[in-house]
Amino acid sequence: MNNTSMMAREPLQLLVGFQMFLFPLISLTTPSGIGFSSLLILLTALFVPRKAWAAITPYWTEIRWVIAAFVFQFALAVAAVALRPEAHLDALDKPSRMLLAMSAMALVVLARPRAAMLWWGVVAGAIAALPFVAWQRIAMGIERPGGFLNAITFGDLALCLGLVALAAAIDYRHHAAKAALAGLGALAGLAACLLTGTRGSWVALALAAVLFLSYAQLLRSRKLRLLLAGSFALVAAAFFVPATGMQERALQGVDDVQTWVDGGNVHTNVGTRLELWKGAAILIEERPLFGLDRNTLRAEIRNMVEQGTLDPAILSLEHLHNDALQALATGGIFGLLAWAGILVAPFVFFARQLGRGAQNQAHVRGVGLPQFAPALAGMLVVLSYFSFGLTEVIFWSLKGSMFYALMVFLLMGLCLVAKTRQAHAATLEKKVEQRGN
């Protein structure tokens, strides 16, 4: 690479790096941080559209299925608006913005900012989120605090920040001070999640633990293993501390399920979910192929309540509190495929990158695992969102959706940049060996 292209990239590299840092920092502690970040990234990409597109073109084979998944989601929304008289144009807002978030990946590949910019933004965002939500819980006496979001979404996103911070600690496994600071961010994210009382995130923690154990052979740092053990021990210990309310909410959840099954009280968080899922199953069976428009779905549920099939307690709820059921009920089998696509395609991409990074490590001395941390972080984000969607429609809100899309595409960009750097390192090593021979 010549000096002219390097000098031309430096201002863009600084700008994109700053945006990578800013996005997670302000996501939870400002009212419009996620939307502002997505707009800033898109506007930046619009200044260099050809260069941005040219930057990701060499990687098309690797990223095509992820792009296709987000394109399919948008195309399905367009078809729904075109074919359903009751549909509104605002149904295109969320899928179009999620698709345009791919500009974040293009900018990262073009500018090649350091992954550290994202890591420190995530760590700072998680650390800032903890006192913010703690103040609401302790000083203001709010039982289920959520900052500028609802408690569930805040808790879910705080957990995401914490898990990505854990991946950052892995990236800094050979730098004790940096790893410790990243570990502090991970603990802060987990603690902030616990303070919101969000039960749906507990499944995500279990899946994250399984994922970490799957790659335990690559985590040879004793301090890093202690950090991982300490993070999950914090959650386990919190279960037995009455002030956190975790044990009480868990036992209450079990009791609510048994009560609903026995035909008892529906007026609980778990009971209303089960009642909603009962109604969703009926409607999905009637319209399995294309589903119903969102407003029509609510009207049909209201009709079932009036007929006595469902309890009136569910009328105040906006959605079905399960991503898969919501996708099936509103989009049929095509809606389910769209929802599954934006989870499965990125997960497969990150899994392949992580495997390739580990494999290359065996052949390239001194390079380390440049793809490992961003790929692992990407898998954690996808697994988390799948887990959140079991008891919540995490993709219902624009903020929750854009956080996912931006984080996925930023981490994809970092994986591709790491791959390029690793290839260059391998090439240099071969040249050195050839000269030596």
Short mmCIF file of C-alpha atoms in Angstrom, two decimals:
data_model
loop_
_atom_site.label_atom_id
_atom_site.label_comp_id
_atom_site.label_asym_id
_atom_site.label_seq_id
_atom_site.Cartn_x
_atom_site.Cartn_y
_atom_site.Cartn_z
CA MET A 1 0.00 0.00 0.00
CA ASN A 2 1.43 3.37 -1.00
CA ASN A 3 1.84 6.35 1.30
CA THR A 4 -0.84 8.38 -0.52
CA SER A 5 -3.60 5.84 0.16
CA MET A 6 -2.49 5.51 3.79
CA MET A 7 -2.62 9.29 4.27
CA ALA A 8 -6.04 9.44 2.61
CA ARG A 9 -7.34 6.73 4.93
CA GLU A 10 -6.16 8.30 8.21
CA PRO A 11 -8.91 10.93 8.62
CA LEU A 12 -11.59 8.38 7.71
CA GLN A 13 -9.98 5.84 10.01
CA LEU A 14 -10.15 8.28 12.91
CA LEU A 15 -13.76 9.20 12.12
CA VAL A 16 -14.96 5.60 11.82
CA GLY A 17 -13.00 4.62 14.92
CA PHE A 18 -14.67 7.43 16.86
CA GLN A 19 -18.10 6.30 15.68
CA MET A 20 -17.32 2.73 16.72
CA PHE A 21 -16.44 3.98 20.17
CA LEU A 22 -19.43 6.34 20.43
CA PHE A 23 -22.14 3.86 19.46
CA PRO A 24 -21.95 1.50 22.48
CA LEU A 25 -21.00 4.33 24.81
CA ILE A 26 -24.25 6.27 24.33
CA SER A 27 -26.61 3.38 23.52
CA LEU A 28 -28.01 2.99 27.04
CA THR A 29 -27.32 6.32 28.71
CA THR A 30 -28.92 8.70 26.20
CA PRO A 31 -32.48 8.81 24.81
CA SER A 32 -31.47 8.59 21.14
CA GLY A 33 -27.93 7.24 21.19
CA ILE A 34 -28.60 4.19 19.00
CA GLY A 35 -30.53 6.13 16.37
CA PHE A 36 -27.98 8.94 16.32
CA SER A 37 -25.11 6.49 15.87
CA SER A 38 -26.83 4.65 13.02
CA LEU A 39 -27.55 7.93 11.22
CA LEU A 40 -23.98 9.16 11.68
CA ILE A 41 -22.55 5.94 10.26
CA LEU A 42 -24.91 5.99 7.28
CA LEU A 43 -24.12 9.63 6.47
CA THR A 44 -20.41 8.88 6.61
CA ALA A 45 -20.84 5.98 4.18
CA LEU A 46 -22.81 8.20 1.80
CA PHE A 47 -19.73 10.42 1.41
CA VAL A 48 -17.69 7.47 0.11
CA PRO A 49 -20.26 5.09 -1.42
CA ARG A 50 -18.12 3.69 -4.23
CA LYS A 51 -15.07 3.17 -2.04
CA ALA A 52 -17.19 1.58 0.67
CA TRP A 53 -18.80 -0.84 -1.77
CA ALA A 54 -15.46 -1.63 -3.40
CA ALA A 55 -13.98 -2.40 0.03
CA ILE A 56 -16.43 -5.24 0.76
CA THR A 57 -16.65 -6.61 -2.80
CA PRO A 58 -13.64 -8.97 -2.36
CA TYR A 59 -15.42 -10.56 0.61
CA TRP A 60 -18.76 -11.06 -1.13
CA THR A 61 -18.59 -14.86 -0.96
CA GLU A 62 -18.29 -14.71 2.82
CA ILE A 63 -20.86 -12.02 3.54
CA ARG A 64 -23.47 -12.72 0.86
CA TRP A 65 -25.76 -14.87 2.99
CA VAL A 66 -25.84 -12.32 5.78
CA ILE A 67 -26.69 -9.55 3.33
CA ALA A 68 -29.28 -11.83 1.70
CA ALA A 69 -30.95 -12.43 5.07
CA PHE A 70 -31.39 -8.71 5.73
CA VAL A 71 -32.48 -8.10 2.11
CA PHE A 72 -35.08 -10.88 2.44
CA GLN A 73 -36.42 -9.31 5.63
CA PHE A 74 -36.78 -5.96 3.88
CA ALA A 75 -38.31 -7.53 0.74
CA LEU A 76 -40.88 -9.33 2.88
CA ALA A 77 -41.86 -6.03 4.49
CA VAL A 78 -42.19 -4.42 1.05
CA ALA A 79 -44.40 -7.30 -0.13
CA ALA A 80 -46.58 -6.98 2.98
CA VAL A 81 -47.09 -3.25 2.42
CA ALA A 82 -47.85 -3.80 -1.28
CA LEU A 83 -50.23 -6.73 -0.85
CA ARG A 84 -52.01 -5.96 2.41
CA PRO A 85 -54.48 -3.07 2.19
CA GLU A 86 -54.35 -2.61 5.97
CA ALA A 87 -50.56 -2.32 6.08
CA HIS A 88 -48.79 1.02 6.56
CA LEU A 89 -45.54 2.36 5.09
CA ASP A 90 -44.01 2.67 8.54
CA ALA A 91 -43.63 -1.12 8.45
CA LEU A 92 -40.64 -0.51 6.16
CA ASP A 93 -38.80 1.71 8.62
CA LYS A 94 -37.18 -0.94 10.80
CA PRO A 95 -36.14 -3.50 8.14
CA SER A 96 -34.79 -0.76 5.85
CA ARG A 97 -32.65 0.73 8.62
CA MET A 98 -31.37 -2.69 9.62
CA LEU A 99 -30.36 -3.36 6.01
CA LEU A 100 -28.66 0.02 5.71
CA ALA A 101 -26.64 -0.82 8.83
CA MET A 102 -24.42 -2.87 6.52
CA SER A 103 -22.77 0.49 5.80
CA ALA A 104 -21.06 0.06 9.18
CA MET A 105 -19.32 -3.08 7.93
CA ALA A 106 -18.29 -1.38 4.67
CA LEU A 107 -16.79 1.57 6.54
CA VAL A 108 -14.83 -0.65 8.90
CA VAL A 109 -13.37 -2.66 6.03
CA LEU A 110 -12.55 0.53 4.12
CA ALA A 111 -11.05 2.54 6.99
CA ARG A 112 -9.63 -0.37 9.03
CA PRO A 113 -9.91 1.21 12.48
CA ARG A 114 -8.49 -0.67 15.42
CA ALA A 115 -10.81 -3.10 17.17
CA ALA A 116 -9.82 -1.36 20.41
CA MET A 117 -12.11 1.54 19.51
CA LEU A 118 -15.15 -0.73 19.71
CA TRP A 119 -13.86 -2.60 22.75
CA TRP A 120 -13.35 0.56 24.81
CA GLY A 121 -16.69 1.97 23.70
CA VAL A 122 -18.37 -1.23 24.89
CA VAL A 123 -16.49 -1.20 28.19
CA ALA A 124 -17.26 2.48 28.80
CA GLY A 125 -20.92 1.97 27.85
CA ALA A 126 -21.32 -0.94 30.24
CA ILE A 127 -19.59 0.88 33.09
CA ALA A 128 -21.72 4.00 32.50
CA ALA A 129 -24.93 1.96 32.39
CA LEU A 130 -24.42 0.48 35.86
CA PRO A 131 -24.60 3.66 38.03
CA PHE A 132 -27.32 5.01 35.73
CA VAL A 133 -29.68 2.10 36.39
CA ALA A 134 -28.46 1.64 39.99
CA TRP A 135 -29.54 5.20 40.78
CA GLN A 136 -33.02 4.46 39.48
CA ARG A 137 -33.21 1.22 41.45
CA ILE A 138 -31.74 2.38 44.75
CA ALA A 139 -32.22 6.16 44.99
CA MET A 140 -35.47 6.50 43.05
CA GLY A 141 -36.96 3.24 44.30
CA ILE A 142 -37.96 1.98 40.84
CA GLU A 143 -38.38 -1.79 41.14
CA ARG A 144 -37.73 -2.49 37.45
CA PRO A 145 -35.49 0.36 36.20
CA GLY A 146 -34.73 0.72 32.51
CA GLY A 147 -33.21 4.15 31.94
CA PHE A 148 -34.59 5.61 28.71
CA LEU A 149 -35.77 2.15 27.59
CA ASN A 150 -38.10 -0.35 29.16
CA ALA A 151 -36.52 -2.55 31.82
CA ILE A 152 -36.38 -5.67 29.66
CA THR A 153 -34.68 -4.02 26.69
CA PHE A 154 -32.22 -2.13 28.92
CA GLY A 155 -31.30 -5.31 30.77
CA ASP A 156 -30.88 -7.26 27.53
CA LEU A 157 -28.64 -4.66 25.91
CA ALA A 158 -26.61 -4.22 29.10
CA LEU A 159 -25.98 -7.95 29.09
CA CYS A 160 -24.88 -7.74 25.44
CA LEU A 161 -22.38 -5.03 26.34
CA GLY A 162 -21.10 -7.14 29.20
CA LEU A 163 -20.61 -10.22 27.03
CA VAL A 164 -18.87 -8.26 24.29
CA ALA A 165 -16.62 -6.77 27.00
CA LEU A 166 -15.72 -10.34 27.96
CA ALA A 167 -14.66 -10.93 24.37
CA ALA A 168 -12.57 -7.75 24.59
CA ALA A 169 -10.87 -9.14 27.70
CA ILE A 170 -9.95 -12.20 25.66
CA ASP A 171 -8.46 -9.95 23.00
CA TYR A 172 -6.31 -8.36 25.72
CA ARG A 173 -5.41 -11.65 27.41
CA HIS A 174 -1.70 -10.82 27.14
CA HIS A 175 -2.12 -7.32 28.62
CA ALA A 176 -3.06 -7.59 32.28
CA ALA A 177 -4.19 -3.98 32.84
CA LYS A 178 -6.32 -3.81 29.68
CA ALA A 179 -7.83 -7.23 30.34
CA ALA A 180 -8.71 -6.17 33.89
CA LEU A 181 -10.43 -3.02 32.67
CA ALA A 182 -12.37 -4.96 30.04
CA GLY A 183 -13.29 -7.45 32.75
CA LEU A 184 -14.60 -4.60 34.86
CA GLY A 185 -16.82 -3.60 31.95
CA ALA A 186 -18.09 -7.16 31.67
CA LEU A 187 -18.99 -7.26 35.36
CA ALA A 188 -20.67 -3.84 35.11
CA GLY A 189 -22.82 -5.00 32.19
CA LEU A 190 -23.87 -8.14 34.03
CA ALA A 191 -24.62 -6.18 37.21
CA ALA A 192 -26.68 -3.60 35.29
CA CYS A 193 -28.69 -6.42 33.76
CA LEU A 194 -29.33 -7.96 37.17
CA LEU A 195 -30.56 -4.64 38.56
CA THR A 196 -33.29 -4.48 35.91
CA GLY A 197 -34.68 -7.81 37.08
CA THR A 198 -34.82 -9.13 33.52
CA ARG A 199 -35.33 -12.89 33.65
CA GLY A 200 -35.15 -13.50 29.91
CA SER A 201 -31.44 -12.75 29.87
CA TRP A 202 -30.63 -15.66 32.16
CA VAL A 203 -30.96 -18.11 29.27
CA ALA A 204 -28.46 -16.00 27.32
CA LEU A 205 -25.95 -16.36 30.15
CA ALA A 206 -26.32 -20.13 30.07
CA LEU A 207 -25.73 -20.26 26.31
CA ALA A 208 -22.78 -17.88 26.65
CA ALA A 209 -21.24 -20.19 29.26
CA VAL A 210 -21.60 -23.14 26.87
CA LEU A 211 -19.95 -21.14 24.09
CA PHE A 212 -17.02 -20.16 26.28
CA LEU A 213 -16.56 -23.76 27.37
CA SER A 214 -16.56 -24.86 23.72
CA TYR A 215 -13.43 -22.80 23.10
CA ALA A 216 -11.84 -23.28 26.51
CA GLN A 217 -8.78 -24.92 24.96
CA LEU A 218 -7.91 -21.61 23.29
CA LEU A 219 -8.20 -19.63 26.53
CA ARG A 220 -4.96 -20.63 28.20
CA SER A 221 -4.58 -17.54 30.36
CA ARG A 222 -5.21 -18.38 34.01
CA LYS A 223 -6.28 -14.81 34.75
CA LEU A 224 -8.74 -14.90 31.88
CA ARG A 225 -10.27 -18.13 33.13
CA LEU A 226 -10.61 -16.56 36.56
CA LEU A 227 -12.38 -13.57 34.97
CA LEU A 228 -14.84 -15.81 33.15
CA ALA A 229 -15.46 -17.88 36.27
CA GLY A 230 -15.88 -14.73 38.34
CA SER A 231 -18.37 -13.21 35.90
CA PHE A 232 -20.66 -16.20 35.95
CA ALA A 233 -20.11 -16.71 39.69
CA LEU A 234 -21.41 -13.14 40.17
CA VAL A 235 -24.69 -14.12 38.55
CA ALA A 236 -24.92 -17.35 40.55
CA ALA A 237 -24.20 -15.53 43.82
CA ALA A 238 -26.74 -12.83 43.02
CA PHE A 239 -29.40 -15.52 42.89
CA PHE A 240 -29.03 -16.05 46.64
CA VAL A 241 -28.94 -12.36 47.60
CA PRO A 242 -32.52 -11.29 48.48
CA ALA A 243 -31.93 -7.66 47.50
CA THR A 244 -31.44 -8.61 43.83
CA GLY A 245 -34.83 -10.32 43.67
CA MET A 246 -33.47 -13.00 41.28
CA GLN A 247 -34.44 -15.98 43.41
CA GLU A 248 -37.85 -14.53 44.17
CA ARG A 249 -38.57 -13.84 40.49
CA ALA A 250 -37.36 -17.30 39.44
CA LEU A 251 -39.52 -19.09 41.98
CA GLN A 252 -42.43 -16.81 41.16
CA GLY A 253 -42.05 -17.69 37.48
CA VAL A 254 -42.27 -21.42 38.23
CA ASP A 255 -45.33 -20.84 40.40
CA ASP A 256 -46.99 -18.71 37.70
CA VAL A 257 -46.56 -21.45 35.11
CA GLN A 258 -48.09 -24.08 37.40
CA THR A 259 -50.97 -21.77 38.29
CA TRP A 260 -51.75 -21.07 34.62
CA VAL A 261 -51.58 -24.77 33.71
CA ASP A 262 -54.05 -25.51 36.52
CA GLY A 263 -56.43 -22.91 35.09
CA GLY A 264 -55.73 -20.29 37.73
CA ASN A 265 -54.52 -16.67 37.73
CA VAL A 266 -53.52 -15.21 34.35
CA HIS A 267 -52.68 -11.77 35.77
CA THR A 268 -48.92 -12.34 36.08
CA ASN A 269 -46.01 -11.69 33.72
CA VAL A 270 -45.67 -15.38 32.95
CA GLY A 271 -49.40 -16.03 32.92
CA THR A 272 -50.14 -13.33 30.35
CA ARG A 273 -47.34 -14.63 28.13
CA LEU A 274 -48.71 -18.15 28.22
CA GLU A 275 -52.19 -16.85 27.46
CA LEU A 276 -50.83 -14.84 24.53
CA TRP A 277 -48.99 -17.88 23.18
CA LYS A 278 -52.19 -19.87 23.39
CA GLY A 279 -53.94 -17.27 21.23
CA ALA A 280 -50.97 -17.08 18.85
CA ALA A 281 -51.04 -20.84 18.32
CA ILE A 282 -54.70 -20.67 17.31
CA LEU A 283 -54.11 -17.85 14.81
CA ILE A 284 -50.96 -19.45 13.37
CA GLU A 285 -52.84 -22.67 12.74
CA GLU A 286 -55.47 -20.72 10.81
CA ARG A 287 -52.99 -18.67 8.72
CA PRO A 288 -49.69 -20.61 8.64
CA LEU A 289 -48.42 -19.44 5.25
CA PHE A 290 -48.69 -15.63 5.26
CA GLY A 291 -49.91 -14.74 8.75
CA LEU A 292 -51.78 -11.58 9.62
CA ASP A 293 -51.02 -7.89 9.60
CA ARG A 294 -49.94 -6.61 13.02
CA ASN A 295 -53.11 -4.58 13.54
CA THR A 296 -55.29 -7.44 12.31
CA LEU A 297 -53.52 -9.76 14.71
CA ARG A 298 -54.43 -7.53 17.65
CA ALA A 299 -58.02 -7.33 16.41
CA GLU A 300 -58.26 -11.12 16.22
CA ILE A 301 -56.87 -11.50 19.73
CA ARG A 302 -59.41 -8.96 20.93
CA ASN A 303 -62.17 -11.00 19.29
CA MET A 304 -61.01 -14.14 21.08
CA VAL A 305 -61.08 -12.24 24.37
CA GLU A 306 -64.64 -11.10 23.68
CA GLN A 307 -65.62 -14.68 22.86
CA GLY A 308 -64.14 -15.88 26.15
CA THR A 309 -61.36 -17.93 24.54
CA LEU A 310 -58.63 -15.75 26.06
CA ASP A 311 -58.37 -13.75 29.28
CA PRO A 312 -58.80 -9.93 29.04
CA ALA A 313 -55.50 -9.49 30.92
CA ILE A 314 -53.58 -9.82 27.64
CA LEU A 315 -55.23 -6.84 25.91
CA SER A 316 -52.74 -4.35 27.32
CA LEU A 317 -49.77 -6.12 25.73
CA GLU A 318 -48.44 -4.84 22.41
CA HIS A 319 -46.95 -8.06 21.07
CA LEU A 320 -46.74 -11.81 21.63
CA HIS A 321 -43.61 -11.77 23.82
CA ASN A 322 -41.85 -14.35 21.66
CA ASP A 323 -39.92 -13.47 18.52
CA ALA A 324 -40.62 -16.73 16.68
CA LEU A 325 -44.36 -16.65 17.40
CA GLN A 326 -44.54 -12.96 16.47
CA ALA A 327 -42.78 -13.67 13.18
CA LEU A 328 -45.06 -16.63 12.42
CA ALA A 329 -48.26 -14.85 13.39
CA THR A 330 -47.52 -11.70 11.37
CA GLY A 331 -45.60 -13.16 8.43
CA GLY A 332 -46.37 -16.85 8.33
CA ILE A 333 -43.62 -19.27 7.41
CA PHE A 334 -41.93 -16.50 5.39
CA GLY A 335 -41.84 -14.27 8.46
CA LEU A 336 -40.30 -17.07 10.50
CA LEU A 337 -37.64 -17.58 7.83
CA ALA A 338 -36.87 -13.84 7.83
CA TRP A 339 -36.45 -13.79 11.61
CA ALA A 340 -34.35 -16.96 11.62
CA GLY A 341 -32.24 -15.69 8.73
CA ILE A 342 -30.96 -12.57 10.46
CA LEU A 343 -29.87 -14.77 13.37
CA VAL A 344 -28.56 -17.90 11.66
CA ALA A 345 -26.66 -16.24 8.79
CA PRO A 346 -24.54 -13.96 11.06
CA PHE A 347 -23.99 -16.79 13.54
CA VAL A 348 -22.66 -19.08 10.79
CA PHE A 349 -20.44 -16.26 9.48
CA PHE A 350 -18.91 -15.65 12.91
CA ALA A 351 -18.53 -19.38 13.61
CA ARG A 352 -16.60 -19.82 10.35
CA GLN A 353 -14.41 -16.80 11.05
CA LEU A 354 -13.67 -18.01 14.55
CA GLY A 355 -12.80 -21.49 13.30
CA ARG A 356 -10.63 -20.11 10.52
CA GLY A 357 -8.79 -17.81 12.94
CA ALA A 358 -8.05 -20.68 15.29
CA GLN A 359 -6.93 -22.90 12.41
CA ASN A 360 -4.61 -20.26 10.98
CA GLN A 361 -3.04 -19.80 14.39
CA ALA A 362 -1.47 -23.21 14.00
CA HIS A 363 0.30 -22.11 10.81
CA VAL A 364 1.30 -18.51 11.47
CA ARG A 365 3.74 -17.86 14.29
CA GLY A 366 3.33 -14.72 16.37
CA VAL A 367 0.12 -13.53 14.73
CA GLY A 368 -2.17 -14.54 17.58
CA LEU A 369 -5.90 -14.86 17.03
CA PRO A 370 -6.96 -11.54 15.46
CA GLN A 371 -10.36 -12.90 14.37
CA PHE A 372 -11.10 -14.74 17.59
CA ALA A 373 -12.37 -11.90 19.76
CA PRO A 374 -14.67 -10.14 17.22
CA ALA A 375 -16.00 -13.49 15.97
CA LEU A 376 -16.68 -14.69 19.50
CA ALA A 377 -18.34 -11.36 20.34
CA GLY A 378 -20.54 -11.71 17.25
CA MET A 379 -21.63 -15.21 18.23
CA LEU A 380 -22.42 -13.97 21.74
CA VAL A 381 -24.58 -11.13 20.40
CA VAL A 382 -26.54 -13.47 18.13
CA LEU A 383 -27.01 -16.09 20.86
CA SER A 384 -28.13 -13.38 23.26
CA TYR A 385 -30.77 -12.05 20.89
CA PHE A 386 -32.06 -15.56 20.23
CA SER A 387 -32.36 -16.06 23.99
CA PHE A 388 -34.04 -12.71 24.56
CA GLY A 389 -36.61 -13.59 21.91
CA LEU A 390 -37.82 -16.63 23.84
CA THR A 391 -39.86 -14.48 26.25
CA GLU A 392 -39.77 -11.08 24.54
CA VAL A 393 -40.01 -9.60 21.05
CA ILE A 394 -36.58 -7.98 21.22
CA PHE A 395 -36.86 -6.95 17.56
CA TRP A 396 -40.12 -5.10 18.27
CA SER A 397 -38.42 -1.84 19.17
CA LEU A 398 -36.35 0.11 16.67
CA LYS A 399 -33.61 0.62 19.26
CA GLY A 400 -33.30 -3.07 20.03
CA SER A 401 -33.26 -3.92 16.32
CA MET A 402 -30.68 -1.29 15.38
CA PHE A 403 -28.40 -2.21 18.28
CA TYR A 404 -28.31 -5.75 16.92
CA ALA A 405 -27.77 -4.77 13.28
CA LEU A 406 -25.03 -2.25 14.04
CA MET A 407 -23.19 -4.53 16.44
CA VAL A 408 -23.35 -7.47 14.04
CA PHE A 409 -22.11 -5.49 11.04
CA LEU A 410 -19.36 -3.72 13.00
CA LEU A 411 -18.08 -7.05 14.29
CA MET A 412 -18.29 -8.57 10.81
CA GLY A 413 -16.17 -5.69 9.52
CA LEU A 414 -13.57 -6.27 12.24
CA CYS A 415 -13.44 -9.98 11.35
CA LEU A 416 -12.80 -9.17 7.69
CA VAL A 417 -10.11 -6.64 8.56
CA ALA A 418 -8.45 -9.17 10.87
CA LYS A 419 -8.53 -11.75 8.11
CA THR A 420 -6.77 -9.36 5.73
CA ARG A 421 -4.10 -8.51 8.30
CA GLN A 422 -3.58 -12.17 9.07
CA ALA A 423 -3.17 -12.96 5.36
CA HIS A 424 -0.59 -10.18 5.05
CA ALA A 425 1.28 -11.52 8.08
CA ALA A 426 1.30 -15.02 6.59
CA THR A 427 2.61 -13.66 3.28
CA LEU A 428 5.41 -11.76 5.01
CA GLU A 429 6.39 -14.82 7.00
CA LYS A 430 6.62 -16.92 3.85
CA LYS A 431 8.82 -14.29 2.22
CA VAL A 432 11.11 -14.25 5.25
CA GLU A 433 11.36 -18.04 5.18
CA GLN A 434 12.12 -18.02 1.45
CA ARG A 435 14.89 -15.48 1.94
CA GLY A 436 16.30 -17.54 4.77
CA ASN A 437 16.38 -20.62 2.62
#
